Structure formats: structure tokens, C-alpha cells
PDB file of C-alpha atoms in Angstrom:
ATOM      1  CA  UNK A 259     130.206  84.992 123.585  1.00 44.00           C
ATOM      2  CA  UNK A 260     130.608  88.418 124.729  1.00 37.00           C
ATOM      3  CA  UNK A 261     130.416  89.790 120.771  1.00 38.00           C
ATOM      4  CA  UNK A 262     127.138  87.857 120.334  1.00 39.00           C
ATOM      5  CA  UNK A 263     125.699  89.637 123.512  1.00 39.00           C
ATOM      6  CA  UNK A 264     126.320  93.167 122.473  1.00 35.00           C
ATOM      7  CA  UNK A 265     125.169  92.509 119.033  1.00 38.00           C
ATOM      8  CA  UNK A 266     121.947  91.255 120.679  1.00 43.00           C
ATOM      9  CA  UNK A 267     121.877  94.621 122.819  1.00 38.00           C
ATOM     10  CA  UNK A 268     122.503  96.481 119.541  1.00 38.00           C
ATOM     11  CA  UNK A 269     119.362  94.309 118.039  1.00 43.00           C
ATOM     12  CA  UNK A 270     116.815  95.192 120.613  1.00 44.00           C
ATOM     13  CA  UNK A 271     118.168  99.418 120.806  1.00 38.00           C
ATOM     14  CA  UNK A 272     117.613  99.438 117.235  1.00 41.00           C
ATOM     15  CA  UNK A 273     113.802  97.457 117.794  1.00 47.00           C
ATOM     16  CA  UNK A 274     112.905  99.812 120.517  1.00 45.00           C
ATOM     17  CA  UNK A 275     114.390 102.504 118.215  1.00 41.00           C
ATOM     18  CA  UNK A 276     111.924 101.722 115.935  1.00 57.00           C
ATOM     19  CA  UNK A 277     109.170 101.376 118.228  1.00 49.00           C
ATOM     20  CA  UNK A 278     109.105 104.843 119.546  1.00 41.00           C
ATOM     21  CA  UNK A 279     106.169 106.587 118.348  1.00 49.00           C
ATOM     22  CA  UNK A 280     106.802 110.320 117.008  1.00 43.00           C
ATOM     23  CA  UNK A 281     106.176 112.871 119.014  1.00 51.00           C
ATOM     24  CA  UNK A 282     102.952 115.249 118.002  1.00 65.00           C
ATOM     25  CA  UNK A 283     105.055 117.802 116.962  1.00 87.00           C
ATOM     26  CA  UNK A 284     104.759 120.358 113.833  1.00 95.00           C
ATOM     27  CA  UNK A 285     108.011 122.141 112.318  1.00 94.00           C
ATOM     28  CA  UNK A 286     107.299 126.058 111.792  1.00 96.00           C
ATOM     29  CA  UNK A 287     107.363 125.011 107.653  1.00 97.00           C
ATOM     30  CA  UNK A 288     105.247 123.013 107.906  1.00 98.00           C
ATOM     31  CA  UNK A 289     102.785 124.526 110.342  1.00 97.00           C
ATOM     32  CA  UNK A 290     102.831 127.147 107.515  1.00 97.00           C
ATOM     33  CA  UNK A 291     101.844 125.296 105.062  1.00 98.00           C
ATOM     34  CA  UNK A 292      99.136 123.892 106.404  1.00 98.00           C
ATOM     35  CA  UNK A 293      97.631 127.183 108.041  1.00 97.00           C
ATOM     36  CA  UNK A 294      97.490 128.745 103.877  1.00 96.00           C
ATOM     37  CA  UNK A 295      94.376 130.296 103.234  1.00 94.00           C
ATOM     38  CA  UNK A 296      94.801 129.042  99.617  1.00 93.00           C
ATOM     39  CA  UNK A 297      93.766 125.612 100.777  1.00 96.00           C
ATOM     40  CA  UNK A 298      90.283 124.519  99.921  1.00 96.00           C
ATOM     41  CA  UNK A 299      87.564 124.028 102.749  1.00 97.00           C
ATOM     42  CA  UNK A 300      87.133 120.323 101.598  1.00 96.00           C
ATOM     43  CA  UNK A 301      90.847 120.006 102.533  1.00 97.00           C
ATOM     44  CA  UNK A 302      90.462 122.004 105.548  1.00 97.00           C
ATOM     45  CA  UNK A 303      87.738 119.740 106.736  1.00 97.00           C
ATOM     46  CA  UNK A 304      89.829 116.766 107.169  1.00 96.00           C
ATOM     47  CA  UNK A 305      92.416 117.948 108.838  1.00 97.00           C
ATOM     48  CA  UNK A 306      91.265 116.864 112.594  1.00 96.00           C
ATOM     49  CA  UNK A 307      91.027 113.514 111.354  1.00 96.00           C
ATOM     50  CA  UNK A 308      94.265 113.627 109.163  1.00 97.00           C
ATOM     51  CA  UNK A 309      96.476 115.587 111.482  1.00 97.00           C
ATOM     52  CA  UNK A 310      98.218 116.824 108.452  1.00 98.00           C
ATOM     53  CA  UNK A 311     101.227 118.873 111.213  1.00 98.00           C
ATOM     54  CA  UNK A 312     102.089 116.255 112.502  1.00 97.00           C
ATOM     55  CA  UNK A 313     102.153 113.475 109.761  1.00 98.00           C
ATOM     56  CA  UNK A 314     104.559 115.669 107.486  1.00 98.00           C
ATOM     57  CA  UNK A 315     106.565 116.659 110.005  1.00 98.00           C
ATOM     58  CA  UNK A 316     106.806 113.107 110.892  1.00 98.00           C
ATOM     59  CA  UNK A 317     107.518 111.906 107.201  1.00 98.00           C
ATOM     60  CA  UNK A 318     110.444 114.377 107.632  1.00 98.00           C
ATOM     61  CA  UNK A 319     109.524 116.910 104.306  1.00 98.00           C
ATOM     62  CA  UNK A 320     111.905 120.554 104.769  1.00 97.00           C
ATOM     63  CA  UNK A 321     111.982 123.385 102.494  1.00 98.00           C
ATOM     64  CA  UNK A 322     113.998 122.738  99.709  1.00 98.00           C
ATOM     65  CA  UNK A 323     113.150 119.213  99.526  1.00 98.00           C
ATOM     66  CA  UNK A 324     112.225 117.148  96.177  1.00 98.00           C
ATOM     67  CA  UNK A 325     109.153 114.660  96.926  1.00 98.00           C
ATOM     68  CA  UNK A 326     107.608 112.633  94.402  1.00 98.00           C
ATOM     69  CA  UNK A 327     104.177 111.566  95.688  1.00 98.00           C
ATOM     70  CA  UNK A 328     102.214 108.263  94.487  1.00 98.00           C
ATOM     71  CA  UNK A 329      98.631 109.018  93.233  1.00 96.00           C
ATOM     72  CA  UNK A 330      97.840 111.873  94.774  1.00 96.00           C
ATOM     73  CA  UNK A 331      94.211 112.114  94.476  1.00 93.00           C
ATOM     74  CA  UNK A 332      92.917 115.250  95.022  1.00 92.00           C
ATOM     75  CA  UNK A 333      95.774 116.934  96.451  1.00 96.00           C
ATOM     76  CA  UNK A 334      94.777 117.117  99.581  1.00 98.00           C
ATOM     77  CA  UNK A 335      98.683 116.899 100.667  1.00 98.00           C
ATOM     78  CA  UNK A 336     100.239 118.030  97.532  1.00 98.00           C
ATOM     79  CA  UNK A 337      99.098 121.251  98.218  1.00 98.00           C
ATOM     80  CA  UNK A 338     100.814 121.339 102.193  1.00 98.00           C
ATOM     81  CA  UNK A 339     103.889 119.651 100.282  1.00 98.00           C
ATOM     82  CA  UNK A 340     104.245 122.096  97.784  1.00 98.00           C
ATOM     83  CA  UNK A 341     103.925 124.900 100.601  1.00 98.00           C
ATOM     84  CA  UNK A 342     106.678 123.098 103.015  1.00 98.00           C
ATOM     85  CA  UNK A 343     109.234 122.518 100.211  1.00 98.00           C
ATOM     86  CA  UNK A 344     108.522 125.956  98.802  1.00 98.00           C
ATOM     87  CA  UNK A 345     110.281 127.617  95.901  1.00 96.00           C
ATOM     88  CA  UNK A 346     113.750 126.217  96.361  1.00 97.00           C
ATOM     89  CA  UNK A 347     111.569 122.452  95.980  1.00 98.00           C
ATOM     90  CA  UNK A 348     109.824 120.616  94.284  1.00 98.00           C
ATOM     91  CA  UNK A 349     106.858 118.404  94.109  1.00 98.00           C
ATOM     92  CA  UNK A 350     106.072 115.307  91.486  1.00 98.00           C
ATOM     93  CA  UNK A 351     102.777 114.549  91.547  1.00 97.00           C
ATOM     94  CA  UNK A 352     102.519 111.116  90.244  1.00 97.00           C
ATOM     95  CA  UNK A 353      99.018 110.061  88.494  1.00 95.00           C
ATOM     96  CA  UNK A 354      98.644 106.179  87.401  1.00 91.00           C
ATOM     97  CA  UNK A 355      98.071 106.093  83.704  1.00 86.00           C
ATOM     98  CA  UNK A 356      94.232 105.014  83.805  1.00 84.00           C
ATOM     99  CA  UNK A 357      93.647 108.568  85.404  1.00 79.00           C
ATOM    100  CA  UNK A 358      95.059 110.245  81.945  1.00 78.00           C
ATOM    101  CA  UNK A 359      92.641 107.987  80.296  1.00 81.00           C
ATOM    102  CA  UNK A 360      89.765 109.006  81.335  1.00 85.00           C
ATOM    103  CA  UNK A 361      87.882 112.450  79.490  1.00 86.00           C
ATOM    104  CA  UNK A 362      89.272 115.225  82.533  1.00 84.00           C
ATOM    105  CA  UNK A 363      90.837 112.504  84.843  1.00 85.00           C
ATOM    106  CA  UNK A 364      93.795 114.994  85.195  1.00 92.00           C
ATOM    107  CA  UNK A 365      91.778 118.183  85.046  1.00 93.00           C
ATOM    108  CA  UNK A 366      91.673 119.003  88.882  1.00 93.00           C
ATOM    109  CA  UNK A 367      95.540 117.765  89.031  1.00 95.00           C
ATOM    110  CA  UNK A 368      96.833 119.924  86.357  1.00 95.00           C
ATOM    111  CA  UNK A 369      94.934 122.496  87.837  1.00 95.00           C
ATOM    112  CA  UNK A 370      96.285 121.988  90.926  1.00 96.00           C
ATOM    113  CA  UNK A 371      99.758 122.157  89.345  1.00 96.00           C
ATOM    114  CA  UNK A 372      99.120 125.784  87.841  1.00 96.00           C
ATOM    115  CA  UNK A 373      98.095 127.338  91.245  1.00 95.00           C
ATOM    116  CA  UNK A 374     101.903 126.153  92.342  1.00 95.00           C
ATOM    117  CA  UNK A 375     105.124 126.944  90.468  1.00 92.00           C
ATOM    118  CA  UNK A 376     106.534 123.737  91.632  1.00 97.00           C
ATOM    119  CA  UNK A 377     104.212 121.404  91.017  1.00 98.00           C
ATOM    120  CA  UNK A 378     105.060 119.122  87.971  1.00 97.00           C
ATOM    121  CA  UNK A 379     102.402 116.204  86.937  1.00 96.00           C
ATOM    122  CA  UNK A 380     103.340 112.847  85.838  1.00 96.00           C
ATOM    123  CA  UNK A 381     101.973 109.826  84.296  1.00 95.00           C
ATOM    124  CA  UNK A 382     103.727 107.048  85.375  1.00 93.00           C
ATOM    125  CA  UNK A 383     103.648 102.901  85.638  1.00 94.00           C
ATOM    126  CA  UNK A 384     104.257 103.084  89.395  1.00 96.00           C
ATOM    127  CA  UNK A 385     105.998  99.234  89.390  1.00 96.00           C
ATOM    128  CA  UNK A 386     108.287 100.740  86.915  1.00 94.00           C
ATOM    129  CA  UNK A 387     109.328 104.745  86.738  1.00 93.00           C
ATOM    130  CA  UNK A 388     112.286 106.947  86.694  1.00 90.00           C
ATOM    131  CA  UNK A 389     112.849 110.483  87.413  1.00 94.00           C
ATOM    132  CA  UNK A 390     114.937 113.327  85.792  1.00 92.00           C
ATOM    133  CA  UNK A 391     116.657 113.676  89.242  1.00 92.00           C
ATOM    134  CA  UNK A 392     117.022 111.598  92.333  1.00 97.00           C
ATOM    135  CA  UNK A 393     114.448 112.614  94.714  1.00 98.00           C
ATOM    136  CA  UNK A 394     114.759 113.279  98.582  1.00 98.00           C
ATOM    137  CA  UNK A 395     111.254 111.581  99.719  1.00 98.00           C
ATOM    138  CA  UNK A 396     108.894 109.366  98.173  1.00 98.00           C
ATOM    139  CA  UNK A 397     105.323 109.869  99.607  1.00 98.00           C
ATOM    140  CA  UNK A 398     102.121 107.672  99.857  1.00 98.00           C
ATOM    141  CA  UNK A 399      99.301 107.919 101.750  1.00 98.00           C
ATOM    142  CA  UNK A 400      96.015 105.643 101.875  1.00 97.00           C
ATOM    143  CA  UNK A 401      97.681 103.997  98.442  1.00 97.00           C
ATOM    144  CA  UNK A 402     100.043 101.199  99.458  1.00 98.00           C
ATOM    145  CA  UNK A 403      96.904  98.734 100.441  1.00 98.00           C
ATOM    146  CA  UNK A 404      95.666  98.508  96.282  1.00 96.00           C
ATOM    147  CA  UNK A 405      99.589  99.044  95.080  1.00 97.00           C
ATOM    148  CA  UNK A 406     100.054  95.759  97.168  1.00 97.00           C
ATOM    149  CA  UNK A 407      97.128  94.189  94.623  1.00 96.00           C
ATOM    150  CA  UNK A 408      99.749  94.707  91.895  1.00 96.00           C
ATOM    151  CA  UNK A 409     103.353  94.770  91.115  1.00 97.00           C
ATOM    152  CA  UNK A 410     104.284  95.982  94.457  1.00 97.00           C
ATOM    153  CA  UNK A 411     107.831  94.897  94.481  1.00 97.00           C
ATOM    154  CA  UNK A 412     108.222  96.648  91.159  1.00 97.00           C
ATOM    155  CA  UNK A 413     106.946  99.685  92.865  1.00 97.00           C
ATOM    156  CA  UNK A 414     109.000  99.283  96.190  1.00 98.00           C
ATOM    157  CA  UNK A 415     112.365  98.824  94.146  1.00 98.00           C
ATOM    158  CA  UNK A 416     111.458 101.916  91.547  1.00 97.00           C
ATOM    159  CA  UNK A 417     110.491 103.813  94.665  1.00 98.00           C
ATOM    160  CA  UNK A 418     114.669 102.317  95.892  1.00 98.00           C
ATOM    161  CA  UNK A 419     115.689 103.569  92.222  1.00 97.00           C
ATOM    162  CA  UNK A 420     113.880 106.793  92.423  1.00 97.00           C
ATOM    163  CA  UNK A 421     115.858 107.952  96.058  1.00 98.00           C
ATOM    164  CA  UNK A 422     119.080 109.917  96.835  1.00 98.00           C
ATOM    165  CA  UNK A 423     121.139 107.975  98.770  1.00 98.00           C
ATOM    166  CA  UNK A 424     119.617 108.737 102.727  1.00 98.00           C
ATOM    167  CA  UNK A 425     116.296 109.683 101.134  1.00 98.00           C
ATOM    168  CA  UNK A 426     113.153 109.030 102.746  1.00 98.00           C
ATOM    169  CA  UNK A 427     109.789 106.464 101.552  1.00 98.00           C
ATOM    170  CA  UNK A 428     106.655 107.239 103.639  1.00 98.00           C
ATOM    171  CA  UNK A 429     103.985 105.221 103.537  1.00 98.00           C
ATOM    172  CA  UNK A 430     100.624 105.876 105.834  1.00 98.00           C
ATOM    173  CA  UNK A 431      97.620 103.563 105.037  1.00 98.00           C
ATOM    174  CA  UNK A 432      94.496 102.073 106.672  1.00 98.00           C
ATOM    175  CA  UNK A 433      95.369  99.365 109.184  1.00 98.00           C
ATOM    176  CA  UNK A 434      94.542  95.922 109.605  1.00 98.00           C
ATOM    177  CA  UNK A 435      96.522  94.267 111.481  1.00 97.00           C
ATOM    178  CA  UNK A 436      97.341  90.561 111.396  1.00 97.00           C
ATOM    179  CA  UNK A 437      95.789  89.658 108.482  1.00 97.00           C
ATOM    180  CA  UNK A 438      98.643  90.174 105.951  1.00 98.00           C
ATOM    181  CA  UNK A 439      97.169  91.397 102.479  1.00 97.00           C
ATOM    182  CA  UNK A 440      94.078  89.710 102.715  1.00 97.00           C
ATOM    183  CA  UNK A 441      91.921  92.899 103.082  1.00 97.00           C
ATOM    184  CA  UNK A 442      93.304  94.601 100.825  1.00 98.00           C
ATOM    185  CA  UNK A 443      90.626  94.447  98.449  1.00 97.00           C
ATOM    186  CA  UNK A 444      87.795  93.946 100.716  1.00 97.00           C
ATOM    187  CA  UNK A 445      88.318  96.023 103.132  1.00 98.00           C
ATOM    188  CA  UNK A 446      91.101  98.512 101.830  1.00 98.00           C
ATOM    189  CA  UNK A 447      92.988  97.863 104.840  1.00 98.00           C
ATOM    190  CA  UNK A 448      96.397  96.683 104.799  1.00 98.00           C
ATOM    191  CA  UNK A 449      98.376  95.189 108.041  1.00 98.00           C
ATOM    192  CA  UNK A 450     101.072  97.588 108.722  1.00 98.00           C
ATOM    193  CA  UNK A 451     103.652  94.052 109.429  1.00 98.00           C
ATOM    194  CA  UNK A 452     102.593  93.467 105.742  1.00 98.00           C
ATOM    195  CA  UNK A 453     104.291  96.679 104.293  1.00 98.00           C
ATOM    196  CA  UNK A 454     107.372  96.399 106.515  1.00 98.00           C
ATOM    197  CA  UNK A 455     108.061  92.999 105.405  1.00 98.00           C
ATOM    198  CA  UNK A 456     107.924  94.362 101.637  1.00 98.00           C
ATOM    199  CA  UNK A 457     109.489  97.595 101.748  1.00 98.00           C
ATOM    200  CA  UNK A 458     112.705  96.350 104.464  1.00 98.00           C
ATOM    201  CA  UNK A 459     112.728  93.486 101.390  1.00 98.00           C
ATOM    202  CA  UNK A 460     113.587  96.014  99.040  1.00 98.00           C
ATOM    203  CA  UNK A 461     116.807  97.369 100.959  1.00 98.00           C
ATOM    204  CA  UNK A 462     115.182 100.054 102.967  1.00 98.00           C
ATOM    205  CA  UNK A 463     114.947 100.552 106.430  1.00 98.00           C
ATOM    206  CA  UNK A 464     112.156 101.252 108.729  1.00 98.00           C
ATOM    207  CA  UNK A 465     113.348 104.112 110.920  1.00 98.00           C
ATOM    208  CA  UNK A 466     110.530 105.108 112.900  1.00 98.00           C
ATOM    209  CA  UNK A 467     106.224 104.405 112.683  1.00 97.00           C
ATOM    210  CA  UNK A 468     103.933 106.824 114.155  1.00 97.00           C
ATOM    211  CA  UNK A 469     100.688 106.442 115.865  1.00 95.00           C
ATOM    212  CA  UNK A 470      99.380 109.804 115.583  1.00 97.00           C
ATOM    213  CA  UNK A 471      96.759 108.457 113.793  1.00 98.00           C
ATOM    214  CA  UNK A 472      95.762 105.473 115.798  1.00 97.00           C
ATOM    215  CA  UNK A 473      91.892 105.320 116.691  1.00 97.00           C
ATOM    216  CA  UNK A 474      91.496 102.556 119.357  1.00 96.00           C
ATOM    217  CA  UNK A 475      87.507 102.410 118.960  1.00 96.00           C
ATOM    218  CA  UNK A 476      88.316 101.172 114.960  1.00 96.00           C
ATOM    219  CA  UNK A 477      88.066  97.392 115.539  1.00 93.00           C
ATOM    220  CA  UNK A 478      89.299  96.902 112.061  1.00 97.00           C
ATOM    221  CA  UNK A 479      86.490  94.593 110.421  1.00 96.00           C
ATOM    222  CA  UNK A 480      85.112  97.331 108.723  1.00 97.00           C
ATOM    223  CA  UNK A 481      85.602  98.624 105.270  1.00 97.00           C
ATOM    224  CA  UNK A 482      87.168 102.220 105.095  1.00 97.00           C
ATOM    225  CA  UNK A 483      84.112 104.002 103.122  1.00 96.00           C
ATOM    226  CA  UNK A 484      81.547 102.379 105.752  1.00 96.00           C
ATOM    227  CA  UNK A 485      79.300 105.315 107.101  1.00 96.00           C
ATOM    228  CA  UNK A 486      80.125 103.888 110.319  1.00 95.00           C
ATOM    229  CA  UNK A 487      84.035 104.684 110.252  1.00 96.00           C
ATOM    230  CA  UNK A 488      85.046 106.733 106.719  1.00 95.00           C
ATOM    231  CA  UNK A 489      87.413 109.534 108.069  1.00 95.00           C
ATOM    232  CA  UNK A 490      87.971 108.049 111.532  1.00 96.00           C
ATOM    233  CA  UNK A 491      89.838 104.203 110.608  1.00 98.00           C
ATOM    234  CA  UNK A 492      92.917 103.595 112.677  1.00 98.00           C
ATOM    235  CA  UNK A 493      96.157 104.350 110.337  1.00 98.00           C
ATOM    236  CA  UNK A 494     100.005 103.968 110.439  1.00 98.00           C
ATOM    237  CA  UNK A 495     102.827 105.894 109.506  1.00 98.00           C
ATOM    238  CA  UNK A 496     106.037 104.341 108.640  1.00 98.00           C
ATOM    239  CA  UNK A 497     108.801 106.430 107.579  1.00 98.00           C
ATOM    240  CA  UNK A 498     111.943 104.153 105.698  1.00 98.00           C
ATOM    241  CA  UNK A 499     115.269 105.565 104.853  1.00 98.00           C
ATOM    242  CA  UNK A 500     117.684 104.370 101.485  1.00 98.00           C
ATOM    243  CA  UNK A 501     121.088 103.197 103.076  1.00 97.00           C
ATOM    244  CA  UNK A 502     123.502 105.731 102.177  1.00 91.00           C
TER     245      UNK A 502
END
């Protein structure tokens, strides 16, 4: 009786744990990196909505780190990455393979790459990918929701694969809560309960969400490139952790 209670104590510490949003706080590395005049005014832009401090800081990136990131886009973080793990680490900047078949699809990543000495592009089936090293974080961001149309455990237990032992999967997308995966192509929203569920299946475990990026006024039945609410949707952060 008495071992059943305390391992129901120990359930709900590690819940609330869990529960406790990060604190808006920026490491000095990081801060760095984001204050680099190299960055492009595009980026620059964005960063009131994307509250780029406070999200990598959250995700838990250091100098010296090795991150492999999941589509990146138009670097938009690769660059603050590359900056915050600076010349001691590294950056993989992961591009799905329909990017390197399209005429120039990896023009702007490679170039990207060659403004950075630690930069290296890949092409790579995200459900099913190695690397020449294990890797200290694997990082996402507005991604997970159209992974989740495919192969997502493949991806989830290459991401598992792809870790150190300890190491670090964050994942921030557009919310929608409470309706599973059902907006994912529709809306290109994803309920945050949705990608806990898969990525805890795949032997991780969720260590701490954020809602740094949480916009109350987003009432979530809009799609993400609406005029109405593009750059301003309501987002979580979810930062999972390889046992080991």
C-alpha cells in the first residue's frame, strides 16, 4: 500500500514536472547568435513572432553541440544554430529528397552552408537516415504536422537512432489541440497530445513543453497561411530526451 502511494506521488512530480512552462530566458550563446548582423532582414523580421532567444535556449542547443535539423527551409534557425554551436559544433541541415529534385531547390541551402564553416547539407529519407556520428539534438520546427502525413514512426525511431545517449529531439509546430492528426493537412496544425503520444512511443521522454509561443486570441480553426493569422498561430515547444 504504502509503495503504491509514493509511486503515485512520484507519477504526479514527474506530470507537474512536465507541465512547467520554461522560463523566457536567453543563454548569453545564444543571445549572440541571434543579435549577428550577418542575419538577413527577412529573418530578422520574424523574430517578435518567433522568439527565436527563448525557443533555443529552451530546446537546450550550447556551443559545441552537434544538431541535425529536419527540413530546414530557409534557414531561418540554421543560421542562430550554427552561431550558438559555433566552431567547436556542428550543424546538419537536413533537406527531403524532392528539394534536390527540383532545378535550384538546394541553391539558397548550399548557399547558406558556404557562409558557415559548419554547416554540412544533407539529402535524406527522413523515416529512414543515419549519421556519420551520433548527434546531441535533433531539431524541428513547423515540420512535424506534414512528417505526421507520412512515415512518422520511421522518422521518430531514426530521429531515436540518430541521438547520443541523453540527447535531445525538439519539436515546435502549429497547434491544434484536440483534434489528433486530423488537421494536419487542412489546416497544418497538429495537436500537441498528438506528437507526445508518438514521440514518448518511440522511447523518448517528454521533459519539459514551453508556451512561449502561445497566442490565446488563435482560436485554432484557421489555416496557418490565412491572412488573418500567418505569423501569429498559437505554437508548442516540446523538448524530449533519449534515456541514457
Amino acid at each position: 500500500m504504502k509503495s503504491s502511494i509514493l509511486a503515485g506521488i512520484a507519477g504526479i512530480a514527474l506530470a507537474m514536472a512536465v507541465a512547467v512552462p520554461a522560463q523566457a530566458e536567453v543563454s548569453p550563446a545564444v543571445a549572440t547568435a541571434v543579435a549577428d548582423q550577418g542575419r538577413p532582414a527577412t529573418d530578422t523580421a520574424r523574430d517578435n513572432a518567433r522568439k527565436p532567444g527563448e525557443i533555443v535556449t529552451f530546446a537546450g542547443v550550447k556551443p559545441g553541440d552537434i544538431v541535425a535539423e529536419i527540413a530546414p527551409g530557409g534557414g531561418y534557425y540554421t543560421r542562430i544554430l550554427a552561431k550558438t554551436v559555433g566552431p567547436q559544433g556542428h550543424v546538419y541541415a537536413m533537406m527531403p529528397s524532392f528539394f534536390a529534385s527540383r532545378p535550384g531547390g538546394l541553391d539558397a541551402i548550399n548557399k547558406l552552408a558556404a557562409e558557415y564553416g559548419n554547416v554540412t547539407v544533407l539529402v535524406a529519407d527522413f523515416a529512414d537516415f543515419t549519421l556519420e556520428k551520433p548527434v546531441d539534438l535533433v531539431w524541428t520546427t513547423e515540420n512535424y504536422h506534414d512528417m505526421a502525413n507520412g512515415n512518422i514512426a520511421g522518422i521518430n525511431g531514426s530521429v531515436f537512432k540518430a541521438l547520443k545517449p541523453g540527447g535531445i529531439y525538439f519539436v515546435e509546430d502549429h497547434s491544434a489541440p484536440g483534434t489528433g492528426t486530423s488537421a494536419t493537412r487542412t489546416l497544418h496544425r497538429i495537436d500537441p497530445e498528438a506528437v507526445k503520444s508518438a514521440v514518448t512511443e518511440a522511447g523518448f521522454k517528454l521533459e519539459a513543453e514551453s508556451d512561449v509561443l502561445h497566442n490565446p486570441d488563435d482560436k485554432h480553426g484557421l489555416g496557418v497561411s490565412d491572412p488573418a493569422i500567418r505569423g501569429e498561430t498559437d505554437k508548442f515547444a516540446l523538448r524530449f530526451r533519449k534515456p541514457g
